[in-house]
CSV table of C-alpha atoms in Angstrom, one decimal:
chain,number,residue,atom,x,y,z
F,1,MET,CA,3.0,-11.9,8.0
F,2,LEU,CA,3.1,-8.5,9.8
F,3,LEU,CA,2.0,-5.2,8.5
F,4,VAL,CA,4.2,-2.5,9.3
F,5,ARG,CA,2.7,0.9,9.0
F,6,ALA,CA,5.5,3.9,9.2
F,7,ILE,CA,4.6,7.5,9.7
F,8,ILE,CA,7.5,9.6,8.7
F,9,ARG,CA,8.6,13.1,7.5
F,10,PRO,CA,7.6,13.9,3.8
F,11,GLU,CA,11.2,14.8,3.0
F,12,LYS,CA,12.6,11.5,4.2
F,13,ARG,CA,10.4,9.4,2.0
F,14,ASP,CA,12.7,8.9,-1.1
F,15,GLU,CA,15.6,8.2,1.3
F,16,VAL,CA,13.8,5.6,3.2
F,17,LEU,CA,12.3,3.9,0.3
F,18,TYR,CA,15.6,3.7,-1.3
F,19,GLU,CA,17.3,2.2,1.6
F,20,LEU,CA,14.5,-0.3,2.1
F,21,SER,CA,14.8,-1.2,-1.5
F,22,THR,CA,18.6,-1.7,-1.3
F,23,ALA,CA,18.0,-3.8,1.9
F,24,GLY,CA,15.9,-6.2,0.0
F,25,PHE,CA,12.4,-4.9,0.8
F,26,HIS,CA,11.1,-3.5,-2.4
F,27,ALA,CA,7.2,-3.6,-2.1
F,28,ALA,CA,5.5,-0.8,-0.4
F,29,THR,CA,2.5,1.3,-0.5
F,30,VAL,CA,2.8,4.9,0.3
F,31,LEU,CA,0.0,7.3,1.5
F,32,ASP,CA,0.2,11.0,2.3
F,33,VAL,CA,-1.4,11.6,5.6
F,34,MET,CA,-2.1,14.6,7.9
F,35,GLY,CA,-1.5,14.0,11.7
F,36,ARG,CA,-0.2,15.3,15.3
F,37,GLY,CA,1.6,13.7,17.8
F,38,LYS,CA,1.6,13.7,21.5
F,39,GLN,CA,3.5,17.0,21.5
F,40,LYS,CA,0.0,18.3,20.1
F,41,GLY,CA,1.4,19.8,17.0
F,42,ILE,CA,3.8,22.6,16.6
F,43,LYS,CA,3.3,26.1,18.3
F,44,ILE,CA,5.0,28.8,16.3
F,45,GLY,CA,4.2,32.3,17.8
F,46,SER,CA,0.6,32.2,18.5
F,47,ILE,CA,-0.5,29.9,15.8
F,48,VAL,CA,-0.8,26.1,16.5
F,49,TYR,CA,-0.2,23.7,13.7
F,50,ASP,CA,-1.9,20.3,14.6
F,51,GLU,CA,-2.3,18.9,11.2
F,52,ILE,CA,1.2,18.3,10.1
F,53,PRO,CA,1.8,16.6,6.7
F,54,LYS,CA,3.4,13.2,6.9
F,55,VAL,CA,4.0,10.2,4.7
F,56,MET,CA,2.7,6.7,5.7
F,57,ILE,CA,4.5,3.7,4.4
F,58,MET,CA,2.8,0.4,4.5
F,59,MET,CA,4.5,-2.8,4.1
F,60,ALA,CA,3.5,-6.5,4.4
F,61,VAL,CA,6.7,-8.3,5.6
F,62,ARG,CA,7.6,-11.8,7.0
F,63,ASP,CA,7.8,-12.2,10.6
F,64,GLU,CA,11.6,-12.8,10.5
F,65,ASP,CA,12.1,-9.6,8.4
F,66,LYS,CA,10.3,-7.2,10.8
F,67,ASP,CA,13.3,-6.3,12.8
F,68,ASP,CA,15.4,-5.5,9.7
F,69,VAL,CA,12.6,-3.5,8.2
F,70,VAL,CA,11.9,-1.5,11.5
F,71,SER,CA,15.7,-0.7,11.9
F,72,VAL,CA,16.3,0.6,8.3
F,73,ILE,CA,13.2,2.8,8.6
F,74,MET,CA,14.3,3.9,12.2
F,75,ARG,CA,18.0,4.8,10.9
F,76,TYR,CA,17.0,6.7,7.9
F,77,ALA,CA,13.8,8.4,9.0
F,78,ARG,CA,15.5,10.0,12.0
F,79,THR,CA,16.6,13.6,12.0
F,80,GLY,CA,20.2,14.0,13.3
F,81,GLU,CA,22.0,11.4,15.7
F,82,LYS,CA,19.5,11.4,18.4
F,83,GLY,CA,16.2,12.2,16.5
F,84,ALA,CA,13.8,14.9,16.9
F,85,PHE,CA,10.2,15.4,17.9
F,86,GLY,CA,8.1,14.6,14.8
F,87,ASP,CA,10.4,12.0,13.1
F,88,GLY,CA,7.3,9.6,13.3
F,89,LYS,CA,6.1,6.3,14.7
F,90,ILE,CA,6.0,2.7,13.3
F,91,PHE,CA,3.1,0.4,14.1
F,92,VAL,CA,3.4,-3.3,13.4
F,93,THR,CA,0.0,-5.3,13.5
F,94,ALA,CA,-0.7,-8.9,12.6
F,95,ILE,CA,-1.9,-10.1,9.1
F,96,ASP,CA,-4.1,-13.3,9.1
F,97,GLU,CA,-4.2,-14.0,5.4
F,98,GLU,CA,-2.3,-12.5,2.4
F,99,HIS,CA,-3.4,-13.0,-1.4
F,100,THR,CA,-1.9,-12.0,-4.4
F,101,VAL,CA,-4.6,-11.2,-7.0
F,102,SER,CA,-2.5,-12.2,-10.1
F,103,ALA,CA,-1.5,-15.5,-8.7
F,104,ALA,CA,-5.1,-16.5,-7.4
F,105,GLU,CA,-7.1,-19.0,-8.8
F,106,ILE,CA,-10.6,-18.1,-9.5
F,107,ALA,CA,-13.4,-20.7,-8.6
O,1,MET,CA,-14.2,-9.2,13.0
O,2,LYS,CA,-11.6,-8.7,10.3
O,3,GLU,CA,-10.4,-5.8,8.3
O,4,ILE,CA,-9.8,-6.6,4.7
O,5,ILE,CA,-7.2,-4.3,3.1
O,6,ALA,CA,-7.2,-4.5,-0.8
O,7,ILE,CA,-4.8,-2.7,-3.1
O,8,VAL,CA,-6.4,-2.5,-6.6
O,9,ARG,CA,-5.8,-0.9,-10.0
O,10,MET,CA,-7.2,2.5,-10.3
O,11,ASN,CA,-9.4,1.4,-13.4
O,12,LYS,CA,-10.8,-1.4,-11.3
O,13,THR,CA,-12.2,0.8,-8.7
O,14,ASN,CA,-15.7,0.7,-10.0
O,15,ALA,CA,-15.6,-3.2,-10.6
O,16,THR,CA,-14.3,-3.7,-6.8
O,17,LYS,CA,-17.2,-1.4,-5.8
O,18,LYS,CA,-19.8,-3.5,-7.7
O,19,ALA,CA,-18.2,-6.7,-6.5
O,20,LEU,CA,-18.4,-5.6,-3.0
O,21,VAL,CA,-22.2,-4.7,-3.2
O,22,GLU,CA,-22.9,-7.9,-5.2
O,23,CYS,CA,-21.5,-10.2,-2.3
O,24,GLY,CA,-23.3,-8.2,0.4
O,25,ALA,CA,-20.4,-6.0,1.9
O,26,ALA,CA,-21.4,-2.7,0.7
O,27,GLY,CA,-19.5,-0.4,3.3
O,28,PHE,CA,-16.0,0.4,2.4
O,29,THR,CA,-13.4,3.2,2.8
O,30,ALA,CA,-11.1,3.8,0.0
O,31,THR,CA,-8.1,6.2,-0.7
O,32,LYS,CA,-5.7,7.0,-3.4
O,33,VAL,CA,-2.1,5.5,-2.7
O,34,SER,CA,1.0,5.0,-4.7
O,35,GLY,CA,2.9,1.9,-4.3
O,36,ARG,CA,5.1,-1.0,-5.9
O,37,GLY,CA,5.3,-4.7,-5.7
O,38,ARG,CA,8.4,-6.8,-5.2
O,39,LEU,CA,10.7,-7.1,-8.1
O,40,VAL,CA,9.5,-9.4,-10.8
O,41,GLU,CA,12.0,-12.3,-11.3
O,42,ASP,CA,10.4,-13.9,-14.2
O,43,ALA,CA,12.1,-12.0,-17.2
O,44,THR,CA,9.6,-13.4,-19.6
O,45,VAL,CA,6.5,-11.7,-18.2
O,46,ILE,CA,8.4,-8.3,-18.4
O,47,ALA,CA,9.5,-9.1,-22.1
O,48,ALA,CA,6.0,-9.8,-23.1
O,49,ARG,CA,4.7,-6.7,-21.6
O,50,LYS,CA,7.4,-4.7,-23.2
O,51,ALA,CA,6.8,-6.2,-26.6
O,52,ASP,CA,3.0,-5.1,-26.2
O,53,LEU,CA,3.7,-1.8,-25.1
O,54,MET,CA,6.3,-1.3,-28.0
O,55,ARG,CA,3.9,-2.3,-30.6
O,56,LEU,CA,1.7,0.7,-29.5
O,57,ALA,CA,4.7,3.0,-29.8
O,58,GLU,CA,5.0,5.6,-32.6
O,59,THR,CA,7.7,4.9,-35.3
O,60,GLU,CA,9.8,7.9,-34.5
O,61,ASP,CA,11.8,8.1,-31.2
O,62,LEU,CA,11.8,4.4,-30.6
O,63,LEU,CA,14.9,4.5,-28.5
O,64,GLU,CA,13.4,7.2,-26.2
O,65,THR,CA,10.1,5.2,-26.1
O,66,GLU,CA,12.2,1.9,-25.3
O,67,MET,CA,14.1,3.9,-22.4
O,68,LEU,CA,10.4,5.4,-21.0
O,69,ILE,CA,9.0,1.7,-21.1
O,70,ASP,CA,12.1,0.2,-19.5
O,71,GLY,CA,11.7,2.8,-16.7
O,72,PHE,CA,8.2,1.7,-16.2
O,73,LEU,CA,8.9,-2.0,-16.0
O,74,ASP,CA,11.9,-2.2,-14.0
O,75,GLY,CA,9.8,-2.3,-10.9
O,76,THR,CA,11.4,0.9,-9.0
O,77,ARG,CA,8.8,3.2,-10.0
O,78,PHE,CA,5.5,3.8,-7.8
O,79,PHE,CA,2.3,3.5,-9.6
O,80,PRO,CA,-1.0,4.9,-8.5
O,81,ARG,CA,-3.4,2.5,-6.7
O,82,ARG,CA,-6.7,2.5,-4.8
O,83,ILE,CA,-6.7,0.9,-1.3
O,84,PHE,CA,-10.0,-0.5,0.0
O,85,SER,CA,-10.6,-1.1,3.6
O,86,VAL,CA,-13.6,-3.3,4.3
O,87,VAL,CA,-14.6,-4.4,7.8
O,88,ALA,CA,-16.4,-7.9,7.8
O,89,HIS,CA,-17.5,-10.7,10.0
O,90,ASP,CA,-15.1,-13.6,10.2
O,91,ALA,CA,-17.5,-15.9,8.3
O,92,ASP,CA,-17.8,-13.3,5.3
O,93,VAL,CA,-13.9,-13.0,4.8
O,94,PRO,CA,-13.5,-15.8,2.1
O,95,LYS,CA,-16.6,-14.5,0.1
O,96,ILE,CA,-15.3,-11.0,0.0
O,97,VAL,CA,-11.7,-11.9,-0.9
O,98,ALA,CA,-13.0,-14.1,-3.6
O,99,ALA,CA,-15.3,-11.5,-4.9
O,100,ILE,CA,-12.3,-8.8,-4.9
O,101,THR,CA,-9.8,-11.3,-6.5
O,102,LYS,CA,-12.6,-12.1,-9.3
O,103,ALA,CA,-13.1,-8.5,-10.1
O,104,ASN,CA,-9.3,-7.6,-10.2
O,105,LYS,CA,-7.7,-10.5,-12.0
O,106,THR,CA,-6.2,-9.6,-15.3
O,107,SER,CA,-4.0,-11.3,-17.9
O,108,TYR,CA,-1.1,-9.1,-17.2
O,109,GLN,CA,0.2,-11.7,-14.4
O,110,VAL,CA,1.8,-8.9,-12.4
O,111,GLY,CA,0.7,-5.7,-10.8
O,112,ASP,CA,-3.1,-6.9,-9.9
O,113,GLY,CA,-2.7,-6.1,-6.2
O,114,LYS,CA,-2.7,-7.6,-2.9
O,115,ILE,CA,-5.4,-8.5,-0.5
O,116,PHE,CA,-4.5,-8.5,3.3
O,117,VAL,CA,-6.7,-9.9,6.2
O,118,THR,CA,-5.9,-8.4,9.4
O,119,PRO,CA,-7.5,-9.0,12.9
O,120,LEU,CA,-9.8,-6.2,14.3
O,121,VAL,CA,-9.9,-5.9,18.2
O,122,ASP,CA,-13.2,-3.8,18.3
O,123,ALA,CA,-15.5,-1.9,16.3
O,124,TYR,CA,-18.1,0.9,17.2
O,125,ARG,CA,-21.1,2.5,15.6
O,126,VAL,CA,-20.8,6.3,16.4
O,127,ARG,CA,-24.5,7.0,15.8
O,128,THR,CA,-25.9,4.1,18.1
O,129,GLY,CA,-22.7,3.4,20.3
O,130,GLU,CA,-23.2,-0.4,19.4
O,131,SER,CA,-19.8,-2.3,19.6
O,132,GLY,CA,-18.3,-5.5,18.4
O,133,ASP,CA,-20.1,-7.6,15.7
O,134,ALA,CA,-23.2,-5.4,15.9
O,135,ALA,CA,-21.4,-2.4,14.8
O,136,ILE,CA,-20.5,-4.0,11.3
């Protein structure tokens, strides 16, 4: 199992989740987060915004599904054809164990 | 070192906190999140839950209530949950997972949450600068 954490634009949340669900990846956890990237935020006039609201989507996926999930997110979270600064990042980390509480046997 | 990520029901937050204290892993970080699980394939689970909810319904506007309940149970809706992140020594992981499981298991069969155990490369305590296992 792998944990995919994608940080995307808030306005893309519904579209990305819908497309993930259509592609067969239904389970997801969504968090509202704040962050900045290596562009150091946005500078408008003399004001610097370095805490930009984003949405984080967390998904536990099977190893073989990782590429599909990443490509769906990549495709629908992107702004325009080539993408723009601030479209987000996707991090993939390992999961050693996975437990479903409702299915677990209690000793 | 492992990070235990547990997604639990909102109303099980206190039970989870108590369970963590009792198994000796009092430290945690928690946030409010919304999420959904995979689609429930077993129709009888949904039917039973729907019957339970319909029994609570007012007698008027039954159709409207049924539509609302169907919307809740079709699995596309995001529900509020609490996510716990607990960092633990490798040896303590089974104990903590068992404690969280015990505190969160209900008779509903679905929606009790998930627990993920992920490897942690390093940890530091800011106050003293200790690293690795000493920092937990």
